[in-house]
Tab-separated table of C-alpha atoms and ligand atoms in Angstrom:
chain	number	residue	atom	x	y	z
A	1136	MET	CA	-13.009	-78.244	-51.716
A	1137	PRO	CA	-11.974	-77.224	-48.196
A	1138	ASP	CA	-10.041	-74.103	-47.165
A	1139	TYR	CA	-6.574	-75.603	-46.684
A	1140	ASN	CA	-5.656	-72.991	-44.088
A	1141	LYS	CA	-8.372	-74.278	-41.789
A	1142	LEU	CA	-7.626	-78.020	-41.971
A	1143	SER	CA	-6.156	-80.027	-39.094
A	1144	LYS	CA	-2.827	-81.806	-39.719
A	1145	GLU	CA	-4.697	-85.071	-40.027
A	1146	LYS	CA	-7.048	-83.703	-42.671
A	1147	LEU	CA	-4.130	-82.078	-44.500
A	1148	ARG	CA	-2.386	-85.470	-44.651
A	1149	ALA	CA	-5.528	-87.154	-46.016
A	1150	GLU	CA	-5.938	-84.424	-48.638
A	1151	LEU	CA	-2.269	-84.697	-49.637
A	1152	LYS	CA	-2.715	-88.441	-50.123
A	1153	ARG	CA	-5.628	-87.807	-52.540
A	1154	VAL	CA	-3.697	-85.113	-54.402
A	1155	ASP	CA	-0.610	-87.351	-54.606
A	1156	GLU	CA	-2.644	-90.123	-56.207
A	1157	ALA	CA	-4.051	-87.763	-58.800
A	1158	TYR	CA	-0.560	-86.337	-59.421
A	1159	ASP	CA	0.834	-89.825	-60.015
A	1160	ARG	CA	-1.903	-90.503	-62.566
A	1161	PHE	CA	-0.810	-87.360	-64.425
A	1162	LYS	CA	2.800	-88.470	-64.325
A	1163	GLN	CA	1.865	-91.731	-65.986
A	1164	MET	CA	0.253	-89.851	-68.881
A	1165	GLY	CA	3.720	-88.824	-70.088
A	1166	LEU	CA	2.686	-85.248	-70.911
A	1167	LYS	CA	5.072	-82.982	-72.803
A	1168	LEU	CA	3.536	-79.506	-72.690
A	1169	ASP	CA	4.874	-75.972	-72.654
A	1170	MET	CA	3.227	-73.030	-70.893
A	1171	SER	CA	6.448	-71.120	-70.455
A	1172	ARG	CA	6.666	-68.444	-73.117
A	1173	GLY	CA	4.050	-66.090	-74.502
A	1174	LYS	CA	4.294	-67.495	-77.999
A	1175	PRO	CA	1.312	-67.424	-80.354
A	1176	GLY	CA	-0.105	-70.872	-81.038
A	1177	THR	CA	0.090	-72.387	-84.508
A	1178	ASP	CA	-3.608	-71.515	-85.021
A	1179	GLN	CA	-2.685	-67.868	-84.498
A	1180	LEU	CA	0.227	-68.052	-86.906
A	1181	SER	CA	-1.989	-69.421	-89.650
A	1182	VAL	CA	-4.348	-66.430	-89.578
A	1183	SER	CA	-1.402	-64.418	-90.923
A	1184	ASN	CA	-0.515	-66.803	-93.735
A	1185	GLY	CA	-1.959	-64.358	-96.266
A	1186	LEU	CA	0.897	-62.024	-95.401
A	1187	LEU	CA	3.239	-64.397	-97.172
A	1188	ASP	CA	1.313	-63.887	-100.407
A	1189	ALA	CA	0.843	-60.144	-99.960
A	1190	ILE	CA	3.604	-59.333	-102.425
A	1191	THR	CA	4.613	-61.140	-105.577
A	1192	SER	CA	7.147	-60.638	-108.341
A	1193	ARG	CA	4.474	-58.583	-110.170
A	1194	ASP	CA	4.862	-55.863	-107.535
A	1195	TRP	CA	8.452	-55.263	-108.579
A	1196	ASP	CA	8.539	-54.246	-112.237
A	1197	ASP	CA	10.335	-51.076	-113.260
A	1198	ASP	CA	7.127	-49.083	-113.818
A	1199	ASN	CA	6.033	-49.627	-110.309
A	1200	ASN	CA	5.781	-46.524	-108.209
A	1201	HIS	CA	6.971	-47.849	-104.897
A	1202	SER	CA	9.549	-49.441	-107.067
A	1203	LEU	CA	12.684	-51.418	-106.899
A	1204	ARG	CA	13.933	-48.994	-104.242
A	1205	TYR	CA	12.634	-51.344	-101.588
A	1206	LEU	CA	14.947	-54.046	-102.847
A	1207	ASN	CA	18.009	-51.844	-102.660
A	1208	TYR	CA	20.070	-50.351	-99.883
A	1209	GLY	CA	18.703	-47.229	-98.201
A	1210	LEU	CA	15.656	-45.840	-96.388
A	1211	LEU	CA	17.396	-46.224	-93.037
A	1212	THR	CA	14.388	-45.383	-90.887
A	1213	GLY	CA	11.890	-47.497	-92.838
A	1214	ILE	CA	9.433	-47.013	-95.706
A	1215	ASP	CA	6.885	-44.224	-95.395
A	1216	GLU	CA	3.778	-46.409	-95.763
A	1217	CYS	CA	4.887	-48.572	-92.846
A	1218	LYS	CA	5.861	-45.559	-90.742
A	1219	GLU	CA	2.387	-44.203	-91.354
A	1220	ILE	CA	0.774	-47.307	-89.859
A	1221	PHE	CA	2.960	-47.122	-86.744
A	1222	ALA	CA	2.457	-43.357	-86.483
A	1223	ASP	CA	-1.319	-43.898	-86.469
A	1224	LEU	CA	-0.992	-46.767	-84.037
A	1225	LEU	CA	1.179	-44.890	-81.538
A	1226	GLN	CA	-0.534	-41.576	-82.335
A	1227	VAL	CA	2.583	-39.561	-83.034
A	1228	PRO	CA	3.711	-37.708	-86.192
A	1229	GLN	CA	5.378	-39.867	-88.839
A	1230	LYS	CA	8.666	-37.989	-88.443
A	1231	ASN	CA	8.890	-39.357	-84.912
A	1232	ILE	CA	8.799	-42.995	-86.027
A	1233	ILE	CA	11.623	-45.357	-86.938
A	1234	VAL	CA	10.763	-48.806	-88.336
A	1235	CYS	CA	13.443	-51.494	-88.137
A	1236	GLY	CA	13.656	-55.285	-88.324
A	1237	ASN	CA	11.527	-57.908	-86.645
A	1238	SER	CA	12.313	-57.412	-82.961
A	1239	SER	CA	11.518	-54.559	-80.606
A	1240	LEU	CA	13.589	-56.246	-77.895
A	1241	ASN	CA	16.529	-55.979	-80.244
A	1242	MET	CA	15.818	-52.241	-80.619
A	1243	MET	CA	15.614	-51.797	-76.832
A	1244	PHE	CA	18.912	-53.608	-76.409
A	1245	ASP	CA	20.504	-51.392	-79.079
A	1246	TYR	CA	19.144	-48.263	-77.440
A	1247	ILE	CA	20.483	-49.165	-74.013
A	1248	THR	CA	23.797	-50.124	-75.581
A	1249	GLN	CA	23.908	-46.667	-77.136
A	1250	CYS	CA	23.170	-45.033	-73.776
A	1251	MET	CA	25.938	-47.082	-72.162
A	1252	LEU	CA	28.536	-46.312	-74.843
A	1253	THR	CA	27.725	-42.776	-75.946
A	1254	GLY	CA	25.034	-41.571	-73.538
A	1255	SER	CA	21.304	-40.935	-73.868
A	1256	ASP	CA	22.133	-37.244	-74.431
A	1257	GLY	CA	25.412	-36.465	-72.705
A	1258	THR	CA	27.962	-38.512	-70.782
A	1259	PRO	CA	27.946	-42.260	-71.494
A	1260	TRP	CA	26.169	-44.143	-68.729
A	1261	SER	CA	29.142	-46.494	-68.525
A	1262	HIS	CA	31.349	-43.546	-67.455
A	1263	GLN	CA	29.139	-42.630	-64.531
A	1264	GLY	CA	29.944	-45.327	-61.973
A	1265	GLU	CA	27.298	-47.773	-60.840
A	1266	ILE	CA	24.033	-46.879	-62.526
A	1267	LYS	CA	20.551	-48.122	-61.685
A	1268	PHE	CA	17.223	-48.834	-63.365
A	1269	ILE	CA	13.719	-49.008	-61.926
A	1270	CYS	CA	12.096	-52.342	-62.712
A	1271	PRO	CA	8.378	-52.642	-61.922
A	1272	SER	CA	7.911	-56.214	-60.690
A	1273	PRO	CA	6.622	-58.713	-61.498
A	1274	GLY	CA	7.829	-57.747	-64.954
A	1275	TYR	CA	9.334	-58.974	-68.214
A	1276	ASP	CA	12.381	-61.191	-67.698
A	1277	ARG	CA	14.124	-60.074	-70.878
A	1278	HIS	CA	14.117	-56.430	-69.788
A	1279	PHE	CA	15.858	-57.549	-66.624
A	1280	ALA	CA	18.308	-59.591	-68.679
A	1281	ILE	CA	19.453	-56.451	-70.565
A	1282	CYS	CA	20.227	-54.746	-67.242
A	1283	GLU	CA	22.071	-57.800	-65.989
A	1284	TYR	CA	24.136	-57.958	-69.170
A	1285	TYR	CA	25.349	-54.384	-68.640
A	1286	GLY	CA	25.684	-54.651	-64.859
A	1287	ILE	CA	22.949	-52.041	-64.359
A	1288	GLN	CA	21.670	-52.368	-60.801
A	1289	MET	CA	17.957	-53.146	-60.807
A	1290	ILE	CA	15.589	-51.652	-58.270
A	1291	PRO	CA	12.313	-53.572	-58.098
A	1292	VAL	CA	9.156	-51.532	-57.565
A	1293	ASP	CA	5.805	-53.178	-56.839
A	1294	MET	CA	3.182	-53.282	-59.550
A	1295	THR	CA	-0.254	-52.140	-58.365
A	1296	ASP	CA	-3.607	-52.418	-60.164
A	1297	THR	CA	-2.953	-49.038	-61.788
A	1298	GLY	CA	0.729	-49.454	-62.737
A	1299	PRO	CA	4.008	-49.183	-60.815
A	1300	ASP	CA	3.864	-47.890	-57.227
A	1301	MET	CA	4.446	-44.241	-58.131
A	1302	ASP	CA	5.224	-43.091	-54.577
A	1303	ALA	CA	8.176	-45.490	-54.619
A	1304	VAL	CA	9.223	-44.438	-58.145
A	1305	GLU	CA	9.133	-40.732	-57.260
A	1306	ALA	CA	11.361	-41.382	-54.224
A	1307	ILE	CA	13.880	-43.508	-56.159
A	1308	ILE	CA	14.423	-40.994	-58.980
A	1309	ARG	CA	15.910	-38.524	-56.492
A	1310	ASP	CA	19.099	-40.574	-56.828
A	1311	PRO	CA	21.088	-39.251	-59.848
A	1312	GLN	CA	22.520	-42.733	-60.451
A	1313	VAL	CA	19.027	-43.918	-61.403
A	1314	LYS	CA	19.076	-43.582	-65.190
A	1315	GLY	CA	15.866	-45.151	-66.315
A	1316	MET	CA	12.859	-47.351	-65.955
A	1317	PHE	CA	11.171	-50.152	-67.872
A	1318	CYS	CA	7.423	-49.866	-68.413
A	1319	VAL	CA	4.994	-52.194	-70.182
A	1320	PRO	CA	2.099	-49.747	-69.992
A	1321	LYS	CA	-0.689	-51.775	-71.587
A	1322	TYR	CA	-1.641	-55.314	-70.542
A	1323	SER	CA	1.637	-55.481	-68.696
A	1324	ASN	CA	3.728	-58.640	-68.804
A	1325	PRO	CA	2.754	-60.607	-66.683
A	1326	THR	CA	0.087	-58.827	-64.592
A	1327	GLY	CA	-2.101	-57.627	-67.478
A	1328	VAL	CA	-2.383	-54.192	-65.842
A	1329	THR	CA	-2.924	-51.109	-68.018
A	1330	TYR	CA	-1.469	-47.947	-66.499
A	1331	SER	CA	-4.193	-45.562	-65.347
A	1332	HIS	CA	-4.559	-41.956	-66.455
A	1333	GLU	CA	-3.102	-40.817	-63.126
A	1334	THR	CA	-0.083	-43.138	-63.429
A	1335	VAL	CA	0.726	-41.981	-66.968
A	1336	ASP	CA	0.407	-38.371	-65.830
A	1337	ARG	CA	2.675	-38.902	-62.800
A	1338	ILE	CA	5.258	-40.640	-64.980
A	1339	ALA	CA	5.215	-37.785	-67.485
A	1340	ALA	CA	5.543	-35.220	-64.698
A	1341	MET	CA	8.588	-36.866	-63.093
A	1342	GLU	CA	11.677	-34.713	-62.529
A	1343	PRO	CA	14.476	-37.257	-62.085
A	1344	ALA	CA	17.746	-36.056	-60.554
A	1345	ALA	CA	19.521	-37.654	-63.546
A	1346	LYS	CA	19.079	-35.285	-66.476
A	1347	ASP	CA	19.851	-38.176	-68.844
A	1348	PHE	CA	17.066	-40.389	-67.421
A	1349	ARG	CA	15.153	-42.446	-70.017
A	1350	ILE	CA	11.985	-44.525	-69.831
A	1351	ILE	CA	11.673	-47.586	-72.045
A	1352	TRP	CA	7.936	-47.525	-72.828
A	1353	ASP	CA	7.483	-51.033	-74.192
A	1354	ASN	CA	4.010	-51.026	-75.731
A	1355	ALA	CA	4.240	-54.648	-76.867
A	1356	TYR	CA	0.524	-55.342	-76.271
A	1357	ILE	CA	-0.952	-52.127	-77.627
A	1358	VAL	CA	-3.805	-53.743	-79.610
A	1359	HIS	CA	-3.922	-57.116	-77.905
A	1360	ASP	CA	-7.374	-56.908	-76.337
A	1361	LEU	CA	-9.154	-59.956	-74.972
A	1362	THR	CA	-12.439	-58.033	-74.692
A	1363	SER	CA	-14.357	-56.196	-77.417
A	1364	LYS	CA	-13.974	-52.861	-75.626
A	1365	GLY	CA	-10.290	-53.026	-74.719
A	1366	ASP	CA	-8.441	-50.870	-72.192
A	1367	ARG	CA	-7.614	-47.259	-72.887
A	1368	LEU	CA	-4.047	-46.076	-72.343
A	1369	ASP	CA	-3.205	-42.376	-72.423
A	1370	ASN	CA	-0.767	-41.223	-75.099
A	1371	ILE	CA	2.518	-40.836	-73.229
A	1372	PHE	CA	3.903	-38.228	-75.626
A	1373	ASP	CA	0.877	-35.951	-75.149
A	1374	ALA	CA	1.369	-36.235	-71.391
A	1375	LEU	CA	5.125	-35.576	-71.630
A	1376	HIS	CA	4.470	-32.554	-73.793
A	1377	ARG	CA	2.319	-30.959	-71.086
A	1378	TYR	CA	5.350	-30.960	-68.796
A	1379	GLY	CA	8.008	-30.152	-71.415
A	1380	HIS	CA	9.520	-33.622	-70.894
A	1381	ASP	CA	9.298	-34.876	-74.492
A	1382	ASP	CA	12.760	-36.466	-74.414
A	1383	MET	CA	12.211	-38.670	-71.356
A	1384	VAL	CA	10.509	-41.606	-73.125
A	1385	ILE	CA	11.364	-43.916	-76.002
A	1386	GLU	CA	8.366	-46.000	-77.023
A	1387	PHE	CA	8.702	-49.427	-78.658
A	1388	THR	CA	6.262	-51.819	-80.278
A	1389	SER	CA	6.179	-54.604	-82.844
A	1390	THR	CA	3.914	-56.914	-84.802
A	1391	SER	CA	5.469	-59.997	-83.204
A	1392	LYS	CA	2.082	-60.942	-81.779
A	1393	ILE	CA	0.096	-59.475	-84.651
A	1394	SER	CA	1.755	-61.117	-87.666
A	1395	PHE	CA	4.723	-63.419	-86.964
A	1396	PRO	CA	7.039	-63.350	-83.926
A	1397	GLY	CA	10.049	-64.244	-86.043
A	1398	ALA	CA	9.162	-62.262	-89.151
A	1399	GLY	CA	7.213	-59.206	-88.042
A	1400	VAL	CA	8.107	-55.528	-88.004
A	1401	ALA	CA	9.240	-53.485	-85.009
A	1402	ALA	CA	9.197	-49.728	-84.515
A	1403	LEU	CA	10.007	-46.975	-82.063
A	1404	ALA	CA	8.583	-43.529	-81.411
A	1405	ALA	CA	10.595	-40.722	-79.869
A	1406	SER	CA	11.013	-36.953	-79.687
A	1407	ASP	CA	12.739	-35.064	-82.531
A	1408	ARG	CA	15.918	-34.841	-80.459
A	1409	ASN	CA	15.953	-38.559	-79.592
A	1410	ILE	CA	15.204	-39.548	-83.201
A	1411	GLU	CA	18.278	-37.589	-84.299
A	1412	ILE	CA	20.473	-39.225	-81.660
A	1413	ILE	CA	19.218	-42.715	-82.517
A	1414	LYS	CA	19.682	-42.117	-86.248
A	1415	SER	CA	23.239	-40.939	-85.610
A	1416	ARG	CA	23.991	-44.428	-84.284
A	1417	MET	CA	21.864	-46.416	-86.743
A	1418	LYS	CA	23.684	-45.007	-89.758
A	1419	TYR	CA	26.786	-46.883	-88.613
A	1420	GLN	CA	24.840	-49.977	-87.728
A	1421	THR	CA	23.044	-50.725	-91.003
A	1422	ILE	CA	22.310	-49.363	-94.472
A	1423	GLY	CA	18.677	-50.281	-94.044
A	1424	TYR	CA	16.379	-52.960	-92.650
A	1425	ASP	CA	14.215	-55.444	-94.548
A	1426	LYS	CA	11.915	-53.084	-96.443
A	1427	LEU	CA	10.305	-55.916	-98.344
A	1428	ASN	CA	8.898	-57.228	-95.101
A	1429	GLN	CA	7.775	-53.736	-94.122
A	1430	TYR	CA	5.972	-53.402	-97.439
A	1431	ARG	CA	4.454	-56.867	-97.112
A	1432	HIS	CA	2.883	-55.750	-93.825
A	1433	VAL	CA	1.550	-52.567	-95.430
A	1434	LYS	CA	-0.077	-54.509	-98.262
A	1435	PHE	CA	-1.614	-56.993	-95.819
A	1436	TYR	CA	-3.092	-54.570	-93.254
A	1437	LYS	CA	-3.475	-51.537	-95.565
A	1438	ASN	CA	-3.783	-49.136	-92.632
A	1439	VAL	CA	-4.063	-49.017	-88.871
A	1440	GLU	CA	-7.785	-49.762	-88.961
A	1441	GLY	CA	-7.051	-52.883	-90.972
A	1442	LEU	CA	-4.502	-53.917	-88.403
A	1443	LYS	CA	-6.857	-53.301	-85.484
A	1444	ASN	CA	-9.672	-55.245	-87.179
A	1445	PHE	CA	-7.268	-58.102	-87.793
A	1446	MET	CA	-6.666	-58.389	-84.049
A	1447	ARG	CA	-10.204	-59.805	-83.678
A	1448	LEU	CA	-8.947	-63.029	-85.251
A	1449	HIS	CA	-6.353	-63.352	-82.498
A	1450	ARG	CA	-8.902	-62.461	-79.864
A	1451	ASN	CA	-11.241	-65.223	-81.062
A	1452	ILE	CA	-8.464	-67.771	-80.627
A	1453	LEU	CA	-7.005	-66.441	-77.379
A	1454	GLN	CA	-10.189	-65.654	-75.464
A	1455	PRO	CA	-11.278	-69.313	-75.062
A	1456	LYS	CA	-7.762	-70.289	-73.971
A	1457	PHE	CA	-7.704	-67.677	-71.215
A	1458	LYS	CA	-11.224	-68.748	-70.218
A	1459	ILE	CA	-10.134	-72.369	-69.813
A	1460	VAL	CA	-7.273	-71.463	-67.497
A	1461	LEU	CA	-9.324	-69.024	-65.442
A	1462	TYR	CA	-12.219	-71.498	-65.151
A	1463	GLU	CA	-9.876	-74.222	-63.885
A	1464	PHE	CA	-8.252	-71.850	-61.383
A	1465	GLU	CA	-11.695	-70.930	-60.122
A	1466	GLU	CA	-12.830	-74.552	-59.820
A	1467	GLU	CA	-9.626	-76.057	-58.474
A	1468	LEU	CA	-8.045	-73.315	-56.406
A	1469	ARG	CA	-10.610	-70.751	-55.257
A	1470	ASP	CA	-12.062	-72.672	-52.290
A	1471	CYS	CA	-8.674	-73.920	-51.067
A	1472	ASN	CA	-7.720	-70.289	-50.432
A	1473	ILE	CA	-4.074	-70.817	-51.357
A	1474	ALA	CA	-3.627	-68.731	-54.514
A	1475	GLN	CA	-4.593	-65.500	-56.266
A	1476	TRP	CA	-4.525	-64.668	-59.930
A	1477	THR	CA	-5.175	-61.857	-62.377
A	1478	HIS	CA	-8.084	-61.617	-64.842
A	1479	PRO	CA	-6.373	-59.901	-67.766
A	1480	ARG	CA	-8.385	-57.926	-70.300
A	1481	GLY	CA	-5.569	-58.260	-72.819
A	1482	GLY	CA	-1.985	-59.304	-73.433
A	1483	TYR	CA	-0.525	-62.773	-73.193
A	1484	PHE	CA	-0.306	-63.721	-69.541
A	1485	ILE	CA	-2.049	-64.576	-66.318
A	1486	SER	CA	-0.058	-63.771	-63.199
A	1487	LEU	CA	-0.571	-66.474	-60.582
A	1488	ASP	CA	0.470	-65.975	-56.968
A	1489	VAL	CA	0.665	-69.329	-55.221
A	1490	MET	CA	1.195	-69.869	-51.489
A	1491	ARG	CA	4.287	-67.992	-50.258
A	1492	GLY	CA	7.433	-70.083	-50.501
A	1493	THR	CA	6.016	-72.634	-52.958
A	1494	ALA	CA	6.432	-71.217	-56.483
A	1495	LYS	CA	9.725	-73.042	-57.115
A	1496	ARG	CA	8.244	-76.279	-55.838
A	1497	VAL	CA	5.202	-75.874	-58.130
A	1498	CYS	CA	7.503	-75.442	-61.144
A	1499	GLN	CA	9.523	-78.490	-60.185
A	1500	LEU	CA	6.397	-80.628	-59.713
A	1501	CYS	CA	4.987	-79.511	-63.074
A	1502	LYS	CA	8.277	-80.236	-64.777
A	1503	GLU	CA	8.496	-83.745	-63.309
A	1504	ALA	CA	5.032	-84.449	-64.697
A	1505	GLY	CA	5.861	-83.047	-68.150
A	1506	VAL	CA	4.634	-79.429	-68.115
A	1507	THR	CA	7.173	-76.629	-68.525
A	1508	LEU	CA	6.375	-73.315	-66.826
A	1509	THR	CA	8.361	-70.076	-66.871
A	1510	PRO	CA	10.876	-70.632	-64.037
A	1511	ALA	CA	9.746	-69.285	-60.661
A	1512	GLY	CA	11.528	-66.004	-59.976
A	1513	ALA	CA	11.830	-65.079	-63.678
A	1514	THR	CA	9.346	-62.233	-63.263
A	1515	TYR	CA	11.672	-60.483	-60.774
A	1516	PRO	CA	15.062	-58.812	-61.232
A	1517	TYR	CA	17.972	-61.262	-60.833
A	1518	GLY	CA	15.434	-64.111	-60.992
A	1519	TYR	CA	14.754	-63.558	-57.302
A	1520	ASP	CA	11.160	-63.399	-56.123
A	1521	PRO	CA	11.523	-62.601	-52.411
A	1522	ALA	CA	8.203	-64.268	-51.591
A	1523	ASP	CA	8.763	-67.221	-53.964
A	1524	GLN	CA	5.140	-66.988	-55.003
A	1525	ASN	CA	4.723	-65.510	-58.491
A	1526	LEU	CA	4.256	-67.612	-61.619
A	1527	ARG	CA	3.724	-66.318	-65.137
A	1528	ILE	CA	1.174	-68.440	-66.970
A	1529	ALA	CA	1.116	-68.272	-70.763
A	1530	PRO	CA	-2.057	-69.846	-72.199
A	1531	SER	CA	-1.451	-68.959	-75.862
A	1532	TYR	CA	0.795	-71.709	-77.180
A	1533	PRO	CA	-0.747	-75.119	-76.370
A	1534	PRO	CA	-3.820	-76.289	-78.288
A	1535	VAL	CA	-7.033	-76.216	-76.232
A	1536	ASP	CA	-7.063	-79.895	-75.165
A	1537	GLU	CA	-3.426	-79.778	-74.086
A	1538	LEU	CA	-3.967	-76.490	-72.295
A	1539	LEU	CA	-6.768	-78.059	-70.290
A	1540	SER	CA	-4.567	-80.988	-69.164
A	1541	ALA	CA	-1.671	-78.655	-68.402
A	1542	THR	CA	-3.872	-76.360	-66.305
A	1543	LYS	CA	-5.420	-79.262	-64.389
A	1544	LEU	CA	-1.922	-80.511	-63.598
A	1545	LEU	CA	-0.777	-77.011	-62.631
A	1546	CYS	CA	-3.668	-76.656	-60.164
A	1547	LEU	CA	-2.850	-80.021	-58.666
A	1548	CYS	CA	0.799	-78.996	-58.228
A	1549	VAL	CA	-0.243	-75.697	-56.599
A	1550	ARG	CA	-2.369	-77.680	-54.141
A	1551	LYS	CA	0.284	-80.330	-53.516
A	1552	ALA	CA	2.994	-77.729	-52.831
A	1553	ALA	CA	0.670	-75.824	-50.479
A	1554	LEU	CA	-0.262	-78.984	-48.575
A	1555	GLU	CA	3.394	-79.962	-48.195
A	1556	LYS	CA	4.188	-76.481	-46.906
A	1557	LEU	CA	1.305	-76.443	-44.430
A	1558	LEU	CA	2.334	-79.853	-43.103
A	1559	GLU	CA	5.926	-78.639	-42.646
A	1560	GLU	CA	4.843	-75.683	-40.504
B	2509	PLP	C1	6.739	-56.886	-72.889
B	2509	PLP	C2	7.384	-57.480	-74.073
B	2509	PLP	N1	8.211	-56.740	-74.817
B	2509	PLP	C3	8.841	-57.259	-75.907
B	2509	PLP	C4	8.647	-58.561	-76.273
B	2509	PLP	C5	9.387	-59.084	-77.471
B	2509	PLP	O1	9.062	-58.311	-78.561
B	2509	PLP	P1	9.762	-58.526	-79.971
B	2509	PLP	O2	9.354	-59.847	-80.474
B	2509	PLP	O3	9.278	-57.396	-80.796
B	2509	PLP	O4	11.255	-58.461	-79.747
B	2509	PLP	C6	7.802	-59.381	-75.528
B	2509	PLP	C7	7.616	-60.782	-75.896
B	2509	PLP	O5	7.099	-61.590	-75.182
B	2509	PLP	C8	7.159	-58.822	-74.397
B	2509	PLP	O6	6.345	-59.549	-73.635
């Protein structure tokens, strides 16, 4: 395939004609495929079916030690056995863990709501005029949506291969109106980047002008390796402790992409002080979360090693799907020199940068031929990608054969949009 940037107008027109014909053939296939959200495929859900049988009525007789307590009100911060698994996973003491319902996003929303209404540890954020958040971009659209909901001004910061551009972050936090930052430190959504040792250390060392500054450390992909070795991420709380900044971070995680996205367990880790503040709100919010589900997870995984071993089953399903997409990108896009993409070692996404100014057009073309992508712009605050070039590709959901068709179509649309653009210029 030729380098599109080097073709004459005449050759570009001839190439566009060929691509158009292939595109029309796809359109006639009447595809109906979804590559938009990072949802586990049905094959991944079935590896967790045993979880549904992990507890039975026999576990709940009166002689039972763990007892009927789990069926009753109470145990606000979760059952000990489940806290222990998350404590081992996040490598913090059990007293610094709170286990809740199924969604960590829900917990992040609640935490930011608390900061807005009663403060992170002091004056409510909503009483402090226009406040701002640092949003490494491309990033997770639902983090941005929380900021939009509360009218928190978002400041995009570029993601690099080692995490957010820390020179930019360190400059921005001199503004006392900047109250926090979102981080997905491992296999970041969508770039797949794991923050380096230096990045974690610089984050922990930060001295923001706002004394009530908080980092949402969203460790959603903590054990979601696509390679046998996996990336290593430094423990943020150990790093914070070195600088006496223990209160600056609240860490979140969940089993949404370990067990079931709609019926997993979510948890947070925080300093003693933050745990107290969060509990002081939670006690008004609920009398206790679903402890039966927490216990079900404990019985199924047994301990953190069990959970980590279980992740191999996901890896075996996901690895080939990522390979298919990356192989097609290589075959269909590399030589044309019109796109770049990431090679993630974990997580759920491939970040695809198409030719500047064509991402929206690629989405539209895919949609018209029956493949739904995450909308262009979604990976940036306010849905605005200034270069109109980033697309978040989620290979997990479609079955392999459908994924292959969807990726072939996607590549064709990337080429068609680039050719149209080059002919316009
Ligand atoms: C970075 C990140 N955080 C959080 C979530 C959602 O987590 P949960 O299902 O626990 O709410 C996702 C889901 O895609 C995600 O990518």
